PDB file of C-alpha atoms and ligand atoms in Angstrom:
ATOM      1  CA  MET K   1     -20.349  11.172  -5.061  1.00 56.00           C
ATOM      2  CA  ASP K   2     -21.934  12.539  -1.885  1.00 59.00           C
ATOM      3  CA  ALA K   3     -20.238  12.359   1.520  1.00 59.00           C
ATOM      4  CA  VAL K   4     -22.585   9.674   2.914  1.00 60.00           C
ATOM      5  CA  ASP K   5     -21.814   7.298   0.078  1.00 80.00           C
ATOM      6  CA  LEU K   6     -18.117   7.846   0.420  1.00 82.00           C
ATOM      7  CA  LYS K   7     -18.148   7.043   4.161  1.00 86.00           C
ATOM      8  CA  THR K   8     -20.308   3.965   3.669  1.00 87.00           C
ATOM      9  CA  ILE K   9     -17.880   2.629   1.086  1.00 84.00           C
ATOM     10  CA  THR K  10     -14.707   3.306   3.047  1.00 87.00           C
ATOM     11  CA  GLN K  11     -16.133   1.872   6.289  1.00 90.00           C
ATOM     12  CA  ALA K  12     -17.264  -1.329   4.592  1.00 89.00           C
ATOM     13  CA  ASN K  13     -13.843  -1.603   3.035  1.00 90.00           C
ATOM     14  CA  ARG K  14     -12.123  -1.119   6.411  1.00 93.00           C
ATOM     15  CA  ALA K  15     -14.233  -3.871   8.000  1.00 94.00           C
ATOM     16  CA  ALA K  16     -13.268  -6.274   5.183  1.00 92.00           C
ATOM     17  CA  TRP K  17      -9.544  -5.552   5.521  1.00 94.00           C
ATOM     18  CA  ASP K  18      -9.624  -5.850   9.316  1.00 95.00           C
ATOM     19  CA  ALA K  19     -11.477  -9.160   9.017  1.00 93.00           C
ATOM     20  CA  SER K  20      -8.717 -10.557   6.812  1.00 92.00           C
ATOM     21  CA  ALA K  21      -5.770  -9.199   8.830  1.00 93.00           C
ATOM     22  CA  GLN K  22      -5.272 -12.110  11.176  1.00 92.00           C
ATOM     23  CA  ALA K  23      -4.930 -14.578   8.311  1.00 90.00           C
ATOM     24  CA  HIS K  24      -1.910 -12.601   7.033  1.00 91.00           C
ATOM     25  CA  ALA K  25       0.037 -12.647  10.292  1.00 90.00           C
ATOM     26  CA  GLN K  26       0.850 -16.334  10.183  1.00 92.00           C
ATOM     27  CA  GLY K  27       2.526 -18.899   7.947  1.00 91.00           C
ATOM     28  CA  ASP K  28       5.685 -18.798   5.899  1.00 95.00           C
ATOM     29  CA  ASP K  29       5.176 -15.418   4.252  1.00 95.00           C
ATOM     30  CA  TRP K  30       4.771 -13.646   7.573  1.00 97.00           C
ATOM     31  CA  ALA K  31       7.771 -15.505   9.043  1.00 97.00           C
ATOM     32  CA  LYS K  32       9.868 -14.402   6.024  1.00 97.00           C
ATOM     33  CA  LEU K  33       8.932 -10.759   6.643  1.00 98.00           C
ATOM     34  CA  LEU K  34       9.879 -10.956  10.303  1.00 98.00           C
ATOM     35  CA  THR K  35      13.202 -12.645   9.536  1.00 98.00           C
ATOM     36  CA  GLY K  36      13.997 -10.441   6.537  1.00 98.00           C
ATOM     37  CA  PHE K  37      13.411  -7.147   8.298  1.00 98.00           C
ATOM     38  CA  ALA K  38      15.209  -8.320  11.430  1.00 98.00           C
ATOM     39  CA  GLU K  39      18.299  -9.269   9.395  1.00 97.00           C
ATOM     40  CA  GLY K  40      18.281  -6.017   7.403  1.00 95.00           C
ATOM     41  CA  GLY K  41      19.059  -5.331   3.744  1.00 95.00           C
ATOM     42  CA  PHE K  42      15.602  -6.629   2.939  1.00 98.00           C
ATOM     43  CA  SER K  43      13.048  -5.495   0.381  1.00 98.00           C
ATOM     44  CA  THR K  44       9.776  -7.027  -0.789  1.00 98.00           C
ATOM     45  CA  PHE K  45       9.713  -5.087  -4.047  1.00 98.00           C
ATOM     46  CA  ASP K  46       9.805  -6.984  -7.334  1.00 97.00           C
ATOM     47  CA  ASP K  47      12.284  -6.246 -10.155  1.00 97.00           C
ATOM     48  CA  CYS K  48       9.960  -3.881 -11.943  1.00 96.00           C
ATOM     49  CA  ILE K  49       9.411  -1.386  -9.125  1.00 98.00           C
ATOM     50  CA  SER K  50      12.983  -1.890  -7.813  1.00 98.00           C
ATOM     51  CA  LYS K  51      14.414  -0.781 -11.149  1.00 98.00           C
ATOM     52  CA  THR K  52      12.150   2.260 -11.125  1.00 97.00           C
ATOM     53  CA  LEU K  53      13.114   3.151  -7.558  1.00 98.00           C
ATOM     54  CA  GLN K  54      16.778   2.945  -8.533  1.00 97.00           C
ATOM     55  CA  THR K  55      16.234   5.688 -11.114  1.00 96.00           C
ATOM     56  CA  ILE K  56      15.017   8.143  -8.451  1.00 95.00           C
ATOM     57  CA  ASP K  57      17.380   9.850  -6.057  1.00 96.00           C
ATOM     58  CA  LEU K  58      15.801   8.842  -2.775  1.00 97.00           C
ATOM     59  CA  ALA K  59      18.843   9.307  -0.563  1.00 97.00           C
ATOM     60  CA  GLY K  60      17.764  10.890   2.700  1.00 97.00           C
ATOM     61  CA  LYS K  61      14.271  11.642   1.364  1.00 98.00           C
ATOM     62  CA  THR K  62      11.322  11.197   3.699  1.00 98.00           C
ATOM     63  CA  SER K  63       8.672   8.903   2.339  1.00 98.00           C
ATOM     64  CA  VAL K  64       4.977   8.366   2.938  1.00 98.00           C
ATOM     65  CA  GLN K  65       2.926   5.419   1.686  1.00 98.00           C
ATOM     66  CA  ILE K  66      -0.819   5.692   1.243  1.00 98.00           C
ATOM     67  CA  GLY K  67      -2.548   2.345   1.797  1.00 98.00           C
ATOM     68  CA  CYS K  68       0.566   0.867   3.400  1.00 98.00           C
ATOM     69  CA  ASN K  69      -1.166  -2.288   4.686  1.00 98.00           C
ATOM     70  CA  ASN K  70       1.370  -4.187   6.867  1.00 98.00           C
ATOM     71  CA  GLY K  71       4.128  -1.702   6.150  1.00 98.00           C
ATOM     72  CA  ARG K  72       6.383  -4.114   4.289  1.00 98.00           C
ATOM     73  CA  GLU K  73       6.765  -1.807   1.300  1.00 98.00           C
ATOM     74  CA  LEU K  74       7.262   1.392   3.270  1.00 98.00           C
ATOM     75  CA  LEU K  75      10.016  -0.358   5.230  1.00 98.00           C
ATOM     76  CA  SER K  76      11.526  -1.727   2.012  1.00 98.00           C
ATOM     77  CA  LEU K  77      12.086   1.850   0.801  1.00 98.00           C
ATOM     78  CA  ALA K  78      15.024   2.050   3.218  1.00 98.00           C
ATOM     79  CA  GLN K  79      16.957  -0.220   0.804  1.00 97.00           C
ATOM     80  CA  PHE K  80      16.727   2.555  -1.765  1.00 97.00           C
ATOM     81  CA  GLY K  81      18.084   5.221   0.551  1.00 97.00           C
ATOM     82  CA  ALA K  82      14.735   6.725   1.499  1.00 98.00           C
ATOM     83  CA  ILE K  83      13.647   7.335   5.082  1.00 97.00           C
ATOM     84  CA  PRO K  84      10.406   5.470   5.699  1.00 96.00           C
ATOM     85  CA  ALA K  85       8.535   8.173   7.635  1.00 96.00           C
ATOM     86  CA  LEU K  86       4.793   7.612   7.560  1.00 98.00           C
ATOM     87  CA  GLY K  87       2.453   4.819   6.545  1.00 98.00           C
ATOM     88  CA  ILE K  88      -1.248   5.595   6.265  1.00 98.00           C
ATOM     89  CA  ASP K  89      -3.915   2.906   6.273  1.00 98.00           C
ATOM     90  CA  GLN K  90      -7.360   2.605   7.752  1.00 97.00           C
ATOM     91  CA  SER K  91      -7.007  -1.021   8.867  1.00 97.00           C
ATOM     92  CA  ALA K  92      -5.944  -1.187  12.529  1.00 97.00           C
ATOM     93  CA  GLY K  93      -5.433  -4.948  12.133  1.00 97.00           C
ATOM     94  CA  PHE K  94      -2.801  -4.514   9.418  1.00 98.00           C
ATOM     95  CA  LEU K  95      -1.170  -1.545  11.111  1.00 98.00           C
ATOM     96  CA  ALA K  96      -0.590  -3.650  14.231  1.00 97.00           C
ATOM     97  CA  GLN K  97       1.463  -5.925  11.963  1.00 98.00           C
ATOM     98  CA  ALA K  98       3.201  -2.893  10.451  1.00 98.00           C
ATOM     99  CA  CYS K  99       4.289  -1.768  13.938  1.00 98.00           C
ATOM    100  CA  GLN K 100       5.644  -5.253  14.589  1.00 98.00           C
ATOM    101  CA  LEU K 101       7.683  -5.212  11.349  1.00 98.00           C
ATOM    102  CA  ALA K 102       8.946  -1.663  12.024  1.00 98.00           C
ATOM    103  CA  LYS K 103      10.109  -2.782  15.447  1.00 98.00           C
ATOM    104  CA  VAL K 104      12.118  -5.730  14.143  1.00 98.00           C
ATOM    105  CA  ALA K 105      13.485  -3.494  11.355  1.00 98.00           C
ATOM    106  CA  ASN K 106      14.515  -0.942  13.985  1.00 98.00           C
ATOM    107  CA  SER K 107      12.714   1.755  11.997  1.00 98.00           C
ATOM    108  CA  ASP K 108      11.502   5.039  13.436  1.00 96.00           C
ATOM    109  CA  CYS K 109       8.634   5.331  10.979  1.00 97.00           C
ATOM    110  CA  THR K 110       5.148   5.959  12.278  1.00 98.00           C
ATOM    111  CA  PHE K 111       1.813   4.591  11.148  1.00 98.00           C
ATOM    112  CA  LEU K 112      -1.413   6.498  11.038  1.00 98.00           C
ATOM    113  CA  CYS K 113      -4.699   4.619  11.228  1.00 98.00           C
ATOM    114  CA  ALA K 114      -7.098   6.791   9.297  1.00 97.00           C
ATOM    115  CA  ASP K 115      -9.380   6.963   6.311  1.00 96.00           C
ATOM    116  CA  ILE K 116      -7.382   8.807   3.651  1.00 96.00           C
ATOM    117  CA  TYR K 117     -10.493  10.938   2.935  1.00 95.00           C
ATOM    118  CA  ASP K 118     -10.662  12.028   6.571  1.00 95.00           C
ATOM    119  CA  LEU K 119      -7.082  12.640   7.723  1.00 97.00           C
ATOM    120  CA  PRO K 120      -6.501  14.432  11.048  1.00 98.00           C
ATOM    121  CA  GLU K 121      -5.304  18.038  10.804  1.00 97.00           C
ATOM    122  CA  THR K 122      -2.103  16.974  12.541  1.00 97.00           C
ATOM    123  CA  THR K 123      -1.075  14.499   9.834  1.00 98.00           C
ATOM    124  CA  PRO K 124       2.626  15.096   9.014  1.00 96.00           C
ATOM    125  CA  ARG K 125       3.018  16.696   5.554  1.00 96.00           C
ATOM    126  CA  ASN K 126       5.943  17.859   3.453  1.00 96.00           C
ATOM    127  CA  HIS K 127       7.179  14.433   2.445  1.00 98.00           C
ATOM    128  CA  ASP K 128       9.695  14.234  -0.357  1.00 98.00           C
ATOM    129  CA  PHE K 129       8.334  11.014  -1.763  1.00 98.00           C
ATOM    130  CA  ALA K 130       4.925   9.339  -1.795  1.00 98.00           C
ATOM    131  CA  LEU K 131       4.199   5.765  -2.798  1.00 98.00           C
ATOM    132  CA  ILE K 132       0.956   4.122  -3.875  1.00 98.00           C
ATOM    133  CA  THR K 133       1.158   0.459  -4.827  1.00 98.00           C
ATOM    134  CA  ILE K 134      -0.921  -2.416  -6.081  1.00 96.00           C
ATOM    135  CA  GLY K 135      -4.485  -2.686  -4.832  1.00 92.00           C
ATOM    136  CA  VAL K 136      -5.060   0.754  -3.414  1.00 95.00           C
ATOM    137  CA  LEU K 137      -6.532   2.908  -6.194  1.00 95.00           C
ATOM    138  CA  ASN K 138      -9.248   0.367  -6.939  1.00 88.00           C
ATOM    139  CA  TRP K 139     -10.759   0.926  -3.451  1.00 88.00           C
ATOM    140  CA  MET K 140     -10.971   4.704  -3.799  1.00 92.00           C
ATOM    141  CA  PRO K 141     -14.538   5.912  -4.466  1.00 89.00           C
ATOM    142  CA  ASP K 142     -13.414   9.444  -5.429  1.00 93.00           C
ATOM    143  CA  LEU K 143     -10.067   9.509  -7.240  1.00 95.00           C
ATOM    144  CA  ALA K 144      -9.985  13.286  -7.784  1.00 97.00           C
ATOM    145  CA  GLN K 145     -10.365  13.950  -4.083  1.00 96.00           C
ATOM    146  CA  PHE K 146      -7.905  11.159  -3.275  1.00 97.00           C
ATOM    147  CA  PHE K 147      -5.168  12.809  -5.363  1.00 98.00           C
ATOM    148  CA  ARG K 148      -5.886  16.253  -3.905  1.00 98.00           C
ATOM    149  CA  ILE K 149      -5.118  14.716  -0.493  1.00 98.00           C
ATOM    150  CA  VAL K 150      -1.992  12.965  -1.756  1.00 98.00           C
ATOM    151  CA  ALA K 151      -0.776  16.345  -3.087  1.00 98.00           C
ATOM    152  CA  VAL K 152      -1.253  17.883   0.371  1.00 97.00           C
ATOM    153  CA  LEU K 153       0.986  15.190   1.891  1.00 98.00           C
ATOM    154  CA  LEU K 154       3.836  16.015  -0.464  1.00 98.00           C
ATOM    155  CA  ALA K 155       6.378  18.839  -0.199  1.00 98.00           C
ATOM    156  CA  PRO K 156       6.560  21.251  -3.138  1.00 96.00           C
ATOM    157  CA  HIS K 157       8.545  19.345  -5.809  1.00 94.00           C
ATOM    158  CA  GLY K 158       7.893  16.091  -3.925  1.00 97.00           C
ATOM    159  CA  ARG K 159       7.532  13.029  -6.141  1.00 97.00           C
ATOM    160  CA  LEU K 160       4.793  10.424  -6.363  1.00 98.00           C
ATOM    161  CA  LEU K 161       5.325   6.878  -7.611  1.00 98.00           C
ATOM    162  CA  ILE K 162       2.294   4.776  -8.475  1.00 98.00           C
ATOM    163  CA  TYR K 163       2.849   1.078  -9.109  1.00 97.00           C
ATOM    164  CA  GLU K 164      -0.328  -0.712 -10.187  1.00 95.00           C
ATOM    165  CA  THR K 165      -1.518  -3.636 -12.229  1.00 92.00           C
ATOM    166  CA  HIS K 166      -4.626  -3.886 -14.382  1.00 89.00           C
ATOM    167  CA  PRO K 167      -7.414  -5.918 -12.760  1.00 86.00           C
ATOM    168  CA  VAL K 168      -7.572  -8.082 -15.873  1.00 93.00           C
ATOM    169  CA  LEU K 169      -4.565  -9.912 -14.355  1.00 92.00           C
ATOM    170  CA  ASP K 170      -6.796 -11.153 -11.522  1.00 91.00           C
ATOM    171  CA  MET K 171      -8.409 -13.468 -14.065  1.00 95.00           C
ATOM    172  CA  TYR K 172      -5.238 -15.494 -14.423  1.00 97.00           C
ATOM    173  CA  ASP K 173      -3.424 -17.878 -12.075  1.00 95.00           C
ATOM    174  CA  PRO K 174       0.325 -17.853 -12.739  1.00 92.00           C
ATOM    175  CA  ASP K 175       0.604 -21.267 -11.000  1.00 94.00           C
ATOM    176  CA  ALA K 176      -2.091 -22.958 -13.123  1.00 95.00           C
ATOM    177  CA  PRO K 177      -1.024 -25.720 -15.542  1.00 96.00           C
ATOM    178  CA  ASN K 178      -1.752 -23.265 -18.366  1.00 97.00           C
ATOM    179  CA  PRO K 179      -1.240 -19.754 -16.940  1.00 96.00           C
ATOM    180  CA  TYR K 180      -2.531 -18.195 -20.177  1.00 96.00           C
ATOM    181  CA  LEU K 181      -6.072 -19.501 -19.729  1.00 97.00           C
ATOM    182  CA  PRO K 182      -8.421 -17.312 -17.665  1.00 96.00           C
ATOM    183  CA  GLU K 183      -9.274 -19.025 -14.356  1.00 94.00           C
ATOM    184  CA  ARG K 184     -11.739 -16.476 -13.007  1.00 93.00           C
ATOM    185  CA  SER K 185     -14.345 -14.065 -14.315  1.00 94.00           C
ATOM    186  CA  TYR K 186     -13.390 -10.412 -14.689  1.00 93.00           C
ATOM    187  CA  PHE K 187     -16.774  -9.609 -13.140  1.00 91.00           C
ATOM    188  CA  GLN K 188     -16.596 -11.719  -9.985  1.00 82.00           C
ATOM    189  CA  THR K 189     -18.308 -10.023  -7.039  1.00 76.00           C
ATOM    190  CA  ALA K 190     -17.299 -12.269  -4.123  1.00 71.00           C
ATOM    191  CA  PRO K 191     -14.451 -11.047  -1.869  1.00 64.00           C
TER     192      PRO K 191
HETATM  193  C1  SAM O   1      -4.047  -4.205  -1.333  1.00 58.12           C
HETATM  194  S1  SAM O   1      -3.622  -3.322   0.129  1.00 58.12           S
HETATM  195  C2  SAM O   1      -2.069  -2.627  -0.319  1.00 58.12           C
HETATM  196  C3  SAM O   1      -1.015  -3.690  -0.242  1.00 58.12           C
HETATM  197  C4  SAM O   1       0.366  -3.226  -0.659  1.00 58.12           C
HETATM  198  N1  SAM O   1       0.394  -2.970  -2.072  1.00 58.12           N
HETATM  199  C5  SAM O   1       1.330  -4.326  -0.276  1.00 58.12           C
HETATM  200  O1  SAM O   1       1.705  -5.133  -1.145  1.00 58.12           O
HETATM  201  O2  SAM O   1       1.744  -4.377   0.895  1.00 58.12           O
HETATM  202  C6  SAM O   1      -4.722  -1.930   0.105  1.00 58.12           C
HETATM  203  C7  SAM O   1      -4.734  -1.170   1.424  1.00 58.12           C
HETATM  204  O3  SAM O   1      -5.489   0.054   1.239  1.00 58.12           O
HETATM  205  C8  SAM O   1      -6.140   0.332   2.469  1.00 58.12           C
HETATM  206  N2  SAM O   1      -7.247   1.251   2.234  1.00 58.12           N
HETATM  207  C9  SAM O   1      -8.319   1.059   1.450  1.00 58.12           C
HETATM  208  N3  SAM O   1      -9.143   2.154   1.502  1.00 58.12           N
HETATM  209  C10 SAM O   1      -8.544   3.036   2.342  1.00 58.12           C
HETATM  210  C11 SAM O   1      -8.893   4.357   2.787  1.00 58.12           C
HETATM  211  N4  SAM O   1     -10.027   4.947   2.417  1.00 58.12           N
HETATM  212  N5  SAM O   1      -8.050   4.974   3.646  1.00 58.12           N
HETATM  213  C12 SAM O   1      -6.906   4.373   4.059  1.00 58.12           C
HETATM  214  N6  SAM O   1      -6.527   3.135   3.655  1.00 58.12           N
HETATM  215  C13 SAM O   1      -7.319   2.480   2.809  1.00 58.12           C
HETATM  216  C14 SAM O   1      -6.606  -1.052   2.969  1.00 58.12           C
HETATM  217  O4  SAM O   1      -6.869  -1.041   4.372  1.00 58.12           O
HETATM  218  C15 SAM O   1      -5.442  -1.948   2.571  1.00 58.12           C
HETATM  219  O5  SAM O   1      -4.532  -2.171   3.610  1.00 58.12           O
END
């Protein structure tokens, strides 16, 4: 893929995420994040990733999350002994929320608003642990280049955890009367 295509794709994607940011900073879910992180001992991870995180020695390890969105997962890593150090995302709208959550969590982590394909030279590297979670890889127009950059963010012997779902799951609604019947097309094109 040439550089012009890559930029066009990532910029369109950033505009879409920024446009949706405000809708996420209200309602019960947002209130639960604010309360949970303010009270401490809080994690938004489900059982599956929590069990995996418990198998990794994260005590005192610095962590970076690529595509951190509102920072809820980066901050949740503290419950597993890791030091949430850096969240990278290109949506300023969501990173404003991440800063808000970090403040109530009393976390020193920092957030970098940047396109992962175009990181500033000064981006902190040498992290012990990197996290990529649901809904990030599918936006990446060049996966090989993406992982070369992730490797640069990690210290030698650093570890990367990827937690993803298959997009076939987007066809199903777990709250539908029959959750086993597809509710949506696999090929839908609307946002
Ligand atoms: C689905 S969200 C991740 C949500 C996360 N799994 C969670 O539950 O909090 C995907 C994120 O990737 C970010 N993203 C997409 N393309 C990016 C790029 N090229 N550079 C940096 N961030 C990007 C988006 O802005 C968005 O916040």
